[in-house]
Backbone as JSON, one array per atom type, in Angstrom:
{
  "sequence": "XXXXXXXXXXXXXXXXXXXXXXXXXXXXXXXXXXXXXXXXXXXXXXXXXXXXXXXXXXXXXXXXXXXXXXXXXXXXXXXXXXXXXXXXXXXXXXXXXXXXXXXXXXXXXXXXXXXXXXXXXXXXXXXXXXXXXXXXXXXXXXXXXXXXXXXXXXXXXXXXXXXXXXXXXXXXXXXXXXXXXXXXXXXXXXXXXXXXXXXXXXXXXXXXXXXXXXXXXXXXXXXXXXXXXXXXXXXXXXXXX",
  "N": [[155.63, 82.58, 105.88], [157.34, 82.69, 108.99], [160.93, 82.36, 109.35], [161.84, 80.79, 111.5], [159.65, 79.15, 112.05], [159.39, 77.81, 109.62], [161.68, 76.29, 109.78], [161.31, 74.82, 112.15], [159.01, 73.28, 111.6], [159.74, 71.87, 109.4], [159.88, 69.09, 108.68], [157.23, 68.44, 108.66], [156.28, 70.16, 106.65], [157.58, 69.41, 104.27], [156.25, 67.17, 103.53], [154.16, 66.22, 100.96], [151.31, 66.22, 101.23], [150.89, 68.01, 103.26], [152.57, 70.53, 103.36], [153.22, 74.14, 103.16], [150.76, 75.48, 103.26], [149.14, 73.63, 104.58], [150.44, 73.56, 107.04], [149.92, 76.12, 107.96], [147.18, 75.82, 108.36], [147.19, 74.01, 110.48], [148.47, 75.57, 112.45], [146.52, 77.48, 112.85], [144.39, 76.12, 113.87], [142.02, 74.88, 116.37], [141.9, 72.92, 119.14], [140.32, 70.96, 121.56], [141.39, 69.2, 124.27], [140.27, 66.72, 126.26], [140.98, 65.82, 129.27], [143.95, 65.34, 130.99], [145.59, 63.21, 131.49], [146.83, 59.94, 131.03], [146.21, 59.29, 128.2], [145.83, 61.95, 127.41], [148.39, 63.03, 127.84], [150.07, 62.07, 125.71], [148.54, 62.88, 123.47], [148.37, 65.71, 123.76], [151.1, 66.45, 123.64], [151.75, 65.43, 121.09], [150.07, 67.03, 119.44], [151.11, 69.56, 119.96], [153.67, 69.21, 118.93], [153.08, 68.85, 116.24], [152.26, 71.38, 115.66], [149.76, 72.41, 116.15], [147.96, 75.18, 116.72], [146.34, 76.21, 118.79], [145.45, 74.98, 121.78], [143.2, 73.6, 123.99], [142.91, 72.51, 127.34], [141.28, 70.42, 129.51], [140.78, 69.42, 132.8], [140.25, 68.11, 136.03], [141.85, 67.13, 138.0], [144.57, 66.55, 140.37], [148.11, 65.89, 140.27], [149.25, 62.64, 140.95], [151.46, 60.22, 142.45], [151.06, 57.65, 141.42], [150.24, 58.17, 138.88], [152.39, 58.51, 137.23], [153.38, 56.38, 135.78], [152.51, 56.47, 133.23], [151.7, 59.01, 132.5], [153.39, 61.06, 131.14], [153.69, 63.71, 130.43], [153.84, 65.18, 132.64], [155.97, 66.15, 135.35], [157.95, 64.84, 138.08], [158.28, 66.8, 139.99], [155.88, 68.13, 140.03], [154.05, 66.85, 141.58], [151.04, 66.65, 143.4], [150.09, 69.0, 142.39], [147.97, 70.89, 140.08], [146.97, 69.12, 137.22], [146.4, 70.38, 134.78], [147.84, 72.77, 134.88], [150.45, 71.82, 135.08], [150.66, 70.49, 132.61], [150.35, 72.65, 130.85], [152.63, 74.2, 131.47], [154.62, 72.44, 130.59], [154.17, 72.33, 127.81], [154.47, 74.99, 127.08], [157.17, 75.27, 127.53], [158.13, 73.5, 125.64], [157.12, 74.3, 123.08], [156.75, 77.38, 122.02], [155.09, 78.48, 120.17], [152.54, 77.7, 120.59], [149.31, 78.38, 121.76], [147.93, 78.0, 124.86], [145.06, 77.11, 126.6], [143.67, 76.61, 129.72], [141.46, 74.62, 131.74], [140.49, 74.18, 134.8], [138.44, 72.24, 135.91], [135.47, 70.21, 136.2], [133.97, 68.88, 133.47], [130.6, 69.41, 132.64], [126.97, 69.28, 132.31], [126.25, 71.88, 132.68], [128.35, 73.66, 132.21], [129.54, 73.21, 129.74], [129.02, 74.49, 127.26], [130.18, 77.1, 127.11], [132.85, 76.4, 127.24], [133.39, 74.53, 125.16], [132.59, 75.77, 122.84], [134.49, 77.42, 121.52], [136.21, 75.8, 120.02], [137.46, 73.66, 117.37], [137.63, 70.9, 117.2], [137.09, 68.08, 119.3], [138.81, 66.07, 121.62], [138.68, 62.98, 123.1], [139.98, 62.1, 126.03], [139.3, 61.16, 128.44], [138.78, 59.15, 131.45], [136.62, 57.54, 132.49], [133.67, 55.71, 131.43], [131.26, 57.02, 131.81], [132.0, 59.73, 131.67], [132.91, 59.76, 129.06], [130.59, 59.18, 127.56], [129.12, 61.46, 128.22], [130.72, 63.38, 126.98], [130.48, 62.57, 124.33], [127.74, 63.18, 123.93], [127.82, 65.93, 124.28], [129.43, 66.69, 122.12], [127.73, 66.0, 120.02], [125.6, 67.74, 120.5], [126.84, 70.24, 120.22], [127.75, 70.03, 117.7], [130.38, 69.29, 116.99], [133.27, 67.71, 115.73], [134.34, 64.64, 117.16], [136.98, 62.87, 118.57], [137.27, 59.81, 119.8], [138.89, 57.94, 122.34], [139.92, 55.09, 124.15], [141.4, 53.14, 126.75], [142.76, 50.3, 128.43], [144.7, 48.27, 130.52], [146.34, 46.24, 128.33], [145.08, 46.97, 126.05], [143.02, 48.84, 123.71], [140.93, 51.35, 122.08], [139.84, 53.31, 119.23], [137.81, 55.82, 117.78], [136.15, 57.95, 115.48], [133.81, 60.57, 115.52], [131.47, 62.23, 113.59], [129.18, 64.6, 113.97], [125.75, 64.14, 113.09], [126.4, 62.88, 110.77], [127.8, 60.47, 111.06], [128.05, 57.32, 112.84], [127.76, 57.32, 116.43], [129.23, 57.21, 119.75], [127.3, 56.03, 121.35], [125.98, 54.44, 119.58], [127.65, 52.3, 119.35], [128.13, 51.44, 121.96], [125.46, 50.87, 123.46], [124.52, 50.68, 126.1], [124.99, 52.57, 128.94], [127.88, 52.64, 130.78], [128.18, 53.32, 133.91], [129.55, 53.04, 136.36], [132.76, 53.62, 137.64], [135.67, 51.85, 137.54], [138.84, 51.37, 138.8], [141.42, 50.34, 136.8], [144.33, 48.5, 135.73], [146.97, 49.78, 133.6], [149.3, 50.1, 130.94], [152.03, 52.13, 129.82], [152.9, 51.87, 127.01], [150.59, 50.92, 125.62], [148.8, 52.98, 126.14], [150.11, 55.15, 124.89], [150.08, 54.25, 122.24], [147.32, 54.22, 121.54], [146.68, 56.93, 122.0], [148.32, 58.16, 120.11], [147.15, 57.33, 117.74], [144.71, 58.63, 118.02], [145.68, 61.25, 117.81], [146.57, 61.25, 115.16], [144.1, 61.06, 113.87], [143.06, 63.57, 114.5], [144.86, 65.21, 113.08], [144.22, 64.41, 110.45], [141.55, 65.23, 110.33], [141.81, 68.03, 110.54], [143.3, 68.68, 108.23], [141.85, 67.44, 106.29], [142.5, 64.87, 105.24], [143.12, 61.56, 103.95], [141.53, 58.56, 105.26], [139.08, 58.56, 107.66], [138.4, 57.22, 110.97], [135.57, 56.68, 111.0], [132.22, 55.54, 111.48], [133.19, 53.15, 112.25], [135.23, 51.23, 114.49], [138.5, 51.16, 115.62], [140.32, 48.62, 117.04], [142.77, 47.75, 119.37], [145.11, 45.31, 120.39], [147.59, 44.87, 122.46], [149.01, 42.71, 123.56], [148.73, 40.6, 121.75], [149.57, 41.93, 119.62], [147.96, 43.07, 117.51], [145.63, 44.67, 115.3], [142.19, 45.32, 114.83], [139.33, 46.1, 112.89], [136.15, 47.17, 113.67], [133.02, 47.37, 112.32], [130.74, 50.03, 112.71], [127.52, 50.4, 112.95], [124.88, 52.77, 112.43], [122.87, 53.33, 115.01], [119.39, 52.71, 115.33], [117.09, 55.24, 116.21], [118.95, 56.48, 117.84], [120.41, 59.17, 119.72], [122.18, 60.56, 118.17], [121.0, 61.16, 115.82], [121.25, 60.04, 113.34]],
  "CA": [[155.84, 81.98, 107.2], [158.62, 83.09, 109.55], [161.99, 81.39, 109.14], [161.93, 79.82, 112.61], [158.57, 78.18, 111.88], [159.76, 76.98, 108.48], [162.68, 75.33, 110.22], [160.75, 73.92, 113.17], [158.02, 72.37, 111.03], [160.25, 71.44, 108.1], [159.54, 67.71, 108.37], [155.82, 68.46, 108.28], [156.06, 70.94, 105.43], [158.07, 68.72, 103.08], [155.28, 66.14, 103.15], [153.3, 66.86, 99.94], [149.93, 66.4, 101.68], [150.82, 69.08, 104.25], [153.09, 71.76, 102.77], [153.1, 75.38, 103.93], [149.34, 75.77, 103.49], [148.67, 72.74, 105.63], [151.01, 73.98, 108.32], [149.14, 77.27, 108.4], [145.91, 75.32, 108.9], [147.48, 73.46, 111.81], [148.76, 76.68, 113.38], [145.31, 78.25, 113.09], [143.33, 75.26, 114.36], [141.73, 74.93, 117.79], [141.54, 71.58, 119.56], [140.1, 70.8, 122.99], [141.77, 67.89, 124.78], [139.52, 66.49, 127.49], [141.75, 64.91, 130.1], [145.4, 65.56, 130.93], [146.2, 62.05, 132.09], [147.64, 59.11, 130.16], [145.93, 59.61, 126.81], [146.07, 63.37, 127.2], [149.83, 63.31, 127.78], [150.57, 61.86, 124.35], [147.79, 63.7, 122.53], [148.78, 67.11, 123.88], [152.47, 66.58, 123.13], [151.7, 65.25, 119.64], [149.47, 68.21, 118.8], [152.08, 70.65, 120.07], [154.76, 68.93, 118.0], [152.56, 69.1, 114.9], [152.06, 72.81, 115.47], [148.36, 72.83, 116.35], [148.27, 76.47, 117.35], [145.51, 76.55, 119.94], [145.06, 73.75, 122.47], [142.55, 73.72, 125.28], [143.08, 71.32, 128.18], [140.35, 70.43, 130.64], [141.01, 68.34, 133.75], [139.97, 68.59, 137.38], [142.65, 66.36, 138.94], [145.95, 66.9, 140.71], [149.03, 64.82, 139.92], [149.59, 61.67, 141.99], [152.62, 59.41, 142.1], [150.63, 56.5, 140.63], [149.98, 58.61, 137.5], [153.61, 58.72, 136.47], [153.77, 55.25, 134.93], [151.98, 56.66, 131.88], [151.35, 60.42, 132.25], [154.75, 61.62, 131.1], [153.73, 65.15, 130.21], [154.04, 65.74, 133.96], [157.21, 65.82, 136.02], [157.88, 64.48, 139.5], [158.22, 68.02, 140.81], [154.52, 68.66, 140.02], [153.16, 66.04, 142.42], [150.14, 67.43, 144.23], [149.66, 70.21, 141.69], [146.96, 70.69, 139.04], [147.48, 68.55, 135.97], [146.3, 71.33, 133.68], [148.95, 73.72, 134.98], [151.65, 71.07, 134.76], [150.68, 70.27, 131.16], [150.58, 73.94, 130.2], [154.04, 74.56, 131.63], [155.43, 71.57, 129.74], [154.02, 72.72, 126.41], [155.08, 76.32, 126.9], [158.61, 75.06, 127.45], [158.4, 72.72, 124.44], [156.79, 75.0, 121.84], [156.18, 78.69, 122.36], [154.1, 78.86, 119.15], [151.22, 77.18, 120.94], [148.49, 79.06, 122.76], [147.31, 77.0, 125.73], [144.0, 77.55, 127.51], [143.4, 75.52, 130.65], [140.19, 74.64, 132.46], [140.57, 73.34, 136.0], [137.04, 72.03, 136.26], [134.88, 68.97, 135.7], [133.01, 69.19, 132.42], [129.26, 68.94, 132.97], [125.89, 69.8, 131.47], [126.05, 73.3, 132.95], [129.46, 74.54, 131.8], [130.23, 72.78, 128.52], [128.84, 75.36, 126.09], [131.17, 78.17, 127.11], [134.18, 75.84, 127.04], [133.53, 73.81, 123.88], [132.19, 76.61, 121.71], [135.59, 78.05, 120.8], [137.13, 74.82, 119.46], [137.06, 73.01, 116.13], [137.64, 69.45, 117.37], [137.18, 67.61, 120.68], [139.51, 64.79, 121.76], [138.28, 62.28, 124.33], [141.06, 61.46, 126.79], [138.77, 60.9, 129.77], [138.97, 57.8, 131.97], [135.41, 56.75, 132.74], [132.68, 55.67, 130.36], [130.27, 58.06, 132.06], [132.54, 60.97, 131.12], [132.99, 59.61, 127.61], [129.25, 59.34, 127.03], [128.79, 62.87, 128.35], [131.46, 64.09, 125.93], [129.81, 62.2, 123.09], [126.5, 63.95, 123.82], [128.21, 67.33, 124.12], [129.88, 66.86, 120.74], [126.54, 65.97, 119.17], [124.83, 68.97, 120.71], [127.6, 71.39, 119.71], [128.11, 69.7, 116.32], [131.84, 69.32, 116.89], [133.87, 66.38, 115.56], [134.88, 64.05, 118.38], [137.86, 61.71, 118.44], [137.17, 59.01, 121.02], [139.9, 56.94, 122.63], [139.82, 54.44, 125.45], [142.49, 52.18, 126.93], [142.89, 49.63, 129.71], [145.68, 47.2, 130.5], [147.12, 46.18, 127.09], [144.14, 47.11, 124.94], [142.37, 50.13, 123.57], [140.15, 51.55, 120.86], [139.71, 54.68, 118.73], [136.69, 56.03, 116.85], [135.87, 59.37, 115.23], [132.38, 60.86, 115.37], [131.09, 63.47, 112.92], [127.77, 64.74, 114.28], [124.73, 64.12, 112.04], [126.89, 62.19, 109.58], [128.34, 59.13, 111.32], [127.67, 56.68, 114.1], [128.38, 57.92, 117.61], [129.64, 56.24, 120.76], [126.13, 55.31, 121.85], [125.63, 53.41, 118.6], [128.54, 51.16, 119.59], [127.91, 51.02, 123.35], [124.13, 51.38, 123.79], [124.32, 50.76, 127.53], [125.93, 53.47, 129.6], [128.6, 52.04, 131.91], [128.33, 54.46, 134.79], [130.48, 52.81, 137.45], [134.16, 53.71, 137.25], [136.52, 50.92, 138.26], [140.25, 51.59, 138.48], [142.07, 49.17, 136.2], [145.71, 48.72, 135.36], [147.25, 50.19, 132.23], [150.73, 50.31, 130.71], [152.27, 53.3, 128.98], [152.92, 51.66, 125.56], [149.24, 50.84, 125.05], [148.24, 54.33, 126.22], [150.74, 55.98, 123.85], [149.63, 53.78, 120.93], [145.96, 54.71, 121.3], [146.71, 58.39, 121.93], [148.94, 58.54, 118.85], [146.13, 57.16, 116.7], [143.8, 59.77, 118.19], [146.36, 62.43, 117.28], [146.52, 61.14, 113.7], [142.74, 61.4, 113.46], [142.96, 65.04, 114.58], [145.61, 65.73, 111.93], [143.43, 64.16, 109.23], [140.37, 66.09, 110.38], [142.2, 69.42, 110.26], [143.79, 68.83, 106.86], [140.96, 66.72, 105.39], [143.34, 63.88, 104.6], [142.97, 60.13, 104.19], [140.27, 57.94, 105.66], [138.86, 58.67, 109.09], [137.8, 56.09, 111.68], [134.15, 56.96, 111.17], [131.36, 54.37, 111.28], [133.95, 51.95, 112.61], [136.1, 51.39, 115.66], [139.77, 50.44, 115.54], [140.6, 47.99, 118.34], [144.18, 47.36, 119.48], [145.47, 44.35, 121.43], [149.03, 44.93, 122.54], [149.6, 41.42, 123.86], [148.77, 39.83, 120.51], [150.06, 42.89, 118.65], [147.13, 43.14, 116.32], [144.56, 45.65, 115.2], [141.05, 44.92, 114.03], [138.34, 47.16, 112.69], [134.77, 46.74, 113.87], [132.07, 48.3, 111.71], [129.81, 50.62, 113.68], [126.3, 50.86, 112.3], [124.17, 53.86, 113.08], [121.75, 52.71, 115.73], [118.07, 53.31, 115.14], [116.59, 56.08, 117.31], [120.04, 57.02, 118.65], [120.35, 60.62, 119.82], [123.04, 61.19, 117.19], [120.15, 61.66, 114.76], [121.6, 59.46, 112.03]],
  "C": [[157.24, 82.35, 107.69], [159.64, 81.96, 109.44], [162.05, 80.35, 110.26], [160.84, 78.76, 112.51], [158.85, 77.26, 110.7], [160.77, 75.91, 108.89], [162.08, 74.32, 111.2], [159.84, 72.86, 112.55], [158.45, 71.82, 109.67], [159.81, 70.03, 107.73], [158.04, 67.52, 108.15], [155.65, 69.02, 106.87], [156.52, 70.2, 104.18], [157.22, 67.51, 102.71], [154.29, 66.77, 102.17], [151.88, 67.14, 100.42], [149.78, 67.53, 102.71], [151.28, 70.4, 103.64], [152.9, 72.97, 103.68], [151.64, 75.68, 104.25], [148.77, 74.9, 104.6], [149.2, 73.12, 106.99], [150.3, 75.21, 108.86], [147.8, 76.82, 108.99], [146.1, 74.74, 110.29], [147.68, 74.57, 112.83], [147.5, 77.48, 113.74], [144.16, 77.4, 113.66], [143.2, 75.33, 115.88], [141.18, 73.58, 118.23], [141.42, 71.53, 121.07], [140.41, 69.37, 123.39], [141.13, 67.71, 126.15], [140.19, 65.4, 128.3], [143.23, 65.14, 129.89], [146.14, 64.44, 131.63], [147.04, 61.28, 131.1], [147.44, 59.42, 128.69], [146.24, 61.07, 126.5], [147.54, 63.71, 127.08], [150.36, 63.19, 126.37], [149.85, 62.74, 123.35], [148.27, 65.14, 122.57], [150.17, 67.33, 123.31], [152.51, 66.4, 121.62], [151.16, 66.48, 118.92], [150.42, 69.4, 118.85], [153.23, 70.45, 119.11], [154.33, 69.18, 116.56], [152.43, 70.59, 114.61], [150.61, 73.21, 115.49], [148.39, 74.06, 117.25], [147.51, 76.82, 118.6], [144.99, 75.26, 120.57], [144.42, 74.1, 123.8], [142.72, 72.42, 126.04], [142.13, 71.43, 129.37], [140.6, 69.19, 131.5], [140.83, 68.91, 135.15], [140.88, 67.96, 138.43], [143.99, 67.01, 139.26], [146.82, 65.67, 140.46], [149.36, 63.97, 141.14], [150.75, 60.8, 141.51], [152.23, 58.24, 141.19], [150.32, 56.87, 139.17], [151.22, 58.51, 136.62], [154.09, 57.5, 135.69], [153.33, 55.43, 133.49], [151.74, 58.13, 131.52], [152.62, 61.27, 132.2], [154.82, 63.06, 130.63], [154.06, 65.88, 131.51], [155.39, 65.29, 134.55], [156.99, 65.52, 137.5], [157.69, 65.7, 140.39], [156.81, 68.61, 140.89], [153.55, 67.82, 140.85], [152.34, 66.94, 143.35], [149.63, 68.7, 143.59], [148.65, 69.87, 140.59], [147.59, 70.15, 137.78], [147.44, 69.56, 134.82], [147.44, 72.33, 133.7], [150.27, 73.05, 134.64], [151.77, 70.88, 133.25], [150.96, 71.57, 130.41], [152.04, 74.34, 130.3], [154.94, 73.73, 130.73], [155.36, 72.01, 128.28], [154.62, 74.09, 126.15], [156.6, 76.23, 126.82], [159.0, 74.37, 126.14], [158.2, 73.51, 123.16], [156.06, 76.3, 122.14], [155.21, 79.2, 121.29], [152.68, 78.58, 119.61], [150.56, 78.03, 122.02], [147.74, 77.99, 123.56], [146.27, 77.65, 126.63], [143.67, 76.38, 128.43], [142.11, 75.74, 131.42], [140.28, 73.65, 133.62], [139.14, 73.16, 136.52], [136.62, 70.65, 135.76], [133.81, 69.34, 134.67], [131.65, 68.61, 132.79], [128.23, 69.62, 132.09], [125.66, 71.3, 131.66], [127.13, 74.19, 132.33], [130.02, 74.25, 130.41], [130.12, 73.76, 127.36], [129.92, 76.43, 126.01], [132.57, 77.64, 126.82], [134.34, 75.31, 125.62], [133.35, 74.72, 122.68], [133.36, 77.13, 120.89], [136.53, 77.09, 120.09], [136.54, 74.13, 118.22], [136.84, 71.51, 116.32], [137.76, 69.14, 118.86], [137.89, 66.26, 120.69], [139.17, 64.2, 123.12], [139.47, 61.56, 124.93], [140.62, 61.23, 128.24], [138.94, 59.43, 130.15], [137.7, 56.97, 131.98], [134.46, 56.78, 131.55], [131.59, 56.72, 130.58], [130.72, 59.39, 131.47], [132.6, 60.93, 129.6], [131.63, 59.76, 126.95], [128.78, 60.79, 127.12], [129.46, 63.67, 127.23], [130.88, 63.8, 124.55], [128.56, 63.05, 122.88], [126.78, 65.43, 123.64], [128.62, 67.6, 122.68], [128.7, 66.87, 119.77], [125.76, 67.27, 119.28], [125.52, 70.18, 120.09], [128.04, 71.21, 118.25], [129.6, 69.89, 116.08], [132.35, 67.9, 116.66], [134.52, 65.92, 116.86], [135.77, 62.87, 118.02], [137.86, 60.99, 119.78], [138.35, 58.06, 121.14], [139.66, 56.36, 124.01], [140.9, 53.38, 125.55], [142.42, 51.58, 128.32], [143.84, 48.46, 129.54], [146.49, 47.24, 129.21], [146.29, 46.52, 125.85], [143.54, 48.52, 124.88], [141.61, 50.23, 122.26], [140.08, 53.04, 120.52], [138.55, 54.72, 117.74], [136.5, 57.54, 116.69], [134.39, 59.55, 114.92], [132.21, 62.22, 114.69], [129.6, 63.66, 113.14], [126.88, 64.85, 113.05], [125.17, 63.4, 110.77], [127.32, 60.75, 109.83], [127.78, 58.58, 112.63], [128.4, 57.35, 115.26], [128.71, 56.81, 118.61], [128.47, 55.42, 121.28], [125.64, 54.26, 120.85], [126.43, 52.14, 118.84], [128.31, 50.57, 120.96], [126.55, 51.54, 123.81], [123.9, 51.53, 125.28], [125.41, 51.6, 128.17], [126.58, 52.77, 130.8], [128.98, 53.15, 132.89], [129.41, 54.26, 135.86], [131.92, 52.85, 136.94], [134.99, 52.81, 138.15], [137.96, 51.15, 137.84], [140.85, 50.29, 137.98], [143.51, 49.53, 135.87], [145.86, 49.14, 133.91], [148.75, 50.44, 132.1], [150.94, 51.41, 129.68], [152.33, 53.01, 127.49], [151.53, 51.57, 124.94], [148.56, 52.21, 125.09], [148.79, 55.19, 125.08], [150.28, 55.56, 122.46], [148.25, 54.33, 120.6], [145.95, 56.23, 121.14], [147.34, 58.87, 120.63], [147.97, 58.38, 117.69], [145.09, 58.27, 116.8], [144.4, 61.03, 117.56], [146.37, 62.43, 115.75], [145.14, 61.48, 113.16], [142.53, 62.91, 113.49], [143.66, 65.67, 113.38], [144.8, 65.57, 110.65], [142.17, 65.03, 109.18], [140.72, 67.52, 109.98], [142.54, 69.62, 108.79], [142.93, 68.11, 105.83], [141.75, 65.71, 104.55], [142.83, 62.47, 104.87], [141.57, 59.7, 104.56], [140.15, 57.97, 107.18], [138.27, 57.38, 109.66], [136.35, 56.41, 112.02], [133.34, 55.73, 110.78], [132.11, 53.07, 111.48], [134.82, 52.28, 113.81], [137.35, 50.54, 115.45], [140.12, 49.94, 116.93], [142.02, 47.44, 118.32], [144.36, 46.39, 120.65], [146.98, 44.27, 121.45], [149.69, 43.6, 122.82], [149.73, 40.56, 122.61], [149.32, 40.66, 119.35], [149.26, 42.83, 117.35], [146.1, 44.25, 116.45], [143.4, 45.0, 114.44], [140.06, 46.06, 113.98], [136.95, 46.57, 112.82], [133.84, 47.78, 113.26], [131.05, 48.76, 112.75], [128.6, 51.16, 112.93], [125.63, 51.96, 113.1], [122.89, 53.31, 113.72], [120.45, 53.47, 115.51], [117.64, 54.05, 116.4], [117.69, 56.57, 118.25], [119.96, 58.55, 118.65], [121.28, 61.33, 118.84], [122.25, 61.64, 115.96], [120.47, 61.11, 113.39], [120.45, 58.65, 111.47]]
}
C-alpha cells in the first residue's frame, strides 16, 4: 500500500480487526448510497473517511435552504444546484482516493437494474416509506445487502437485510405507507442513525461483529435510549424467507 494511504488510514489499519488487508477490502468495495440528504450526508462522509473506494450517489433533488439544518455535506453556495453534484464535489475535495459515481434521477422499476448491478451494498437514505419499500424490493430482486435507516424528529431506526437469509422491511412494516408527510428532524438524530448505518456497512464489507439482521435497532434521542426489536420473517413475504 502506498505511503500516503498508510498514513491517511493509519487509525483504521492499527485496529486488529481491520489491518492492511481490511483497508484494501474497503478501498476495493462498492457502495450505493440512495439519497444525498440528511442521512446521506453522514453516510457518504463516513464511507469516504473509512476509505470505501467506490461510492455511488443517487438523488433527484436540488439543494434548498431548509435542507441545511441537517444536510451538512452541502454548502450554502450550492443552493439551487443538484445535491449529487454538491456531494461529489465535497468528497472529491475531502478524499481523492474515492471514485464517485452520481445518478441525478429518481430510482424506479425501470432504471434500477443498470444502476444497482455494479454495487456490493445498498444504503437506504431515502425520505419516504414508499421509496424505502421500493429499495427493499430492489435489494431482494438484485440479491444485494441493504442497510435501512429512517429518522424523524428525535427518533430513528436501523435494520440490515440480507436477501434470502433474513427478514426484510416488509416483514417489519407489512403495510406500505405511501403518503409522504414532511416532518421535522434535528441533525443529531440524523447523524446518529446514519453513523449506525455506516457501521453496518463497515461490518458487511469486513465480515465483522454482529449485524442488525432479523432485528431493528430503535433510537429515541429525547430519552437517550436504544432498544432492539426482533423482526421475525413474515410468512408469504416476498423476501422468500
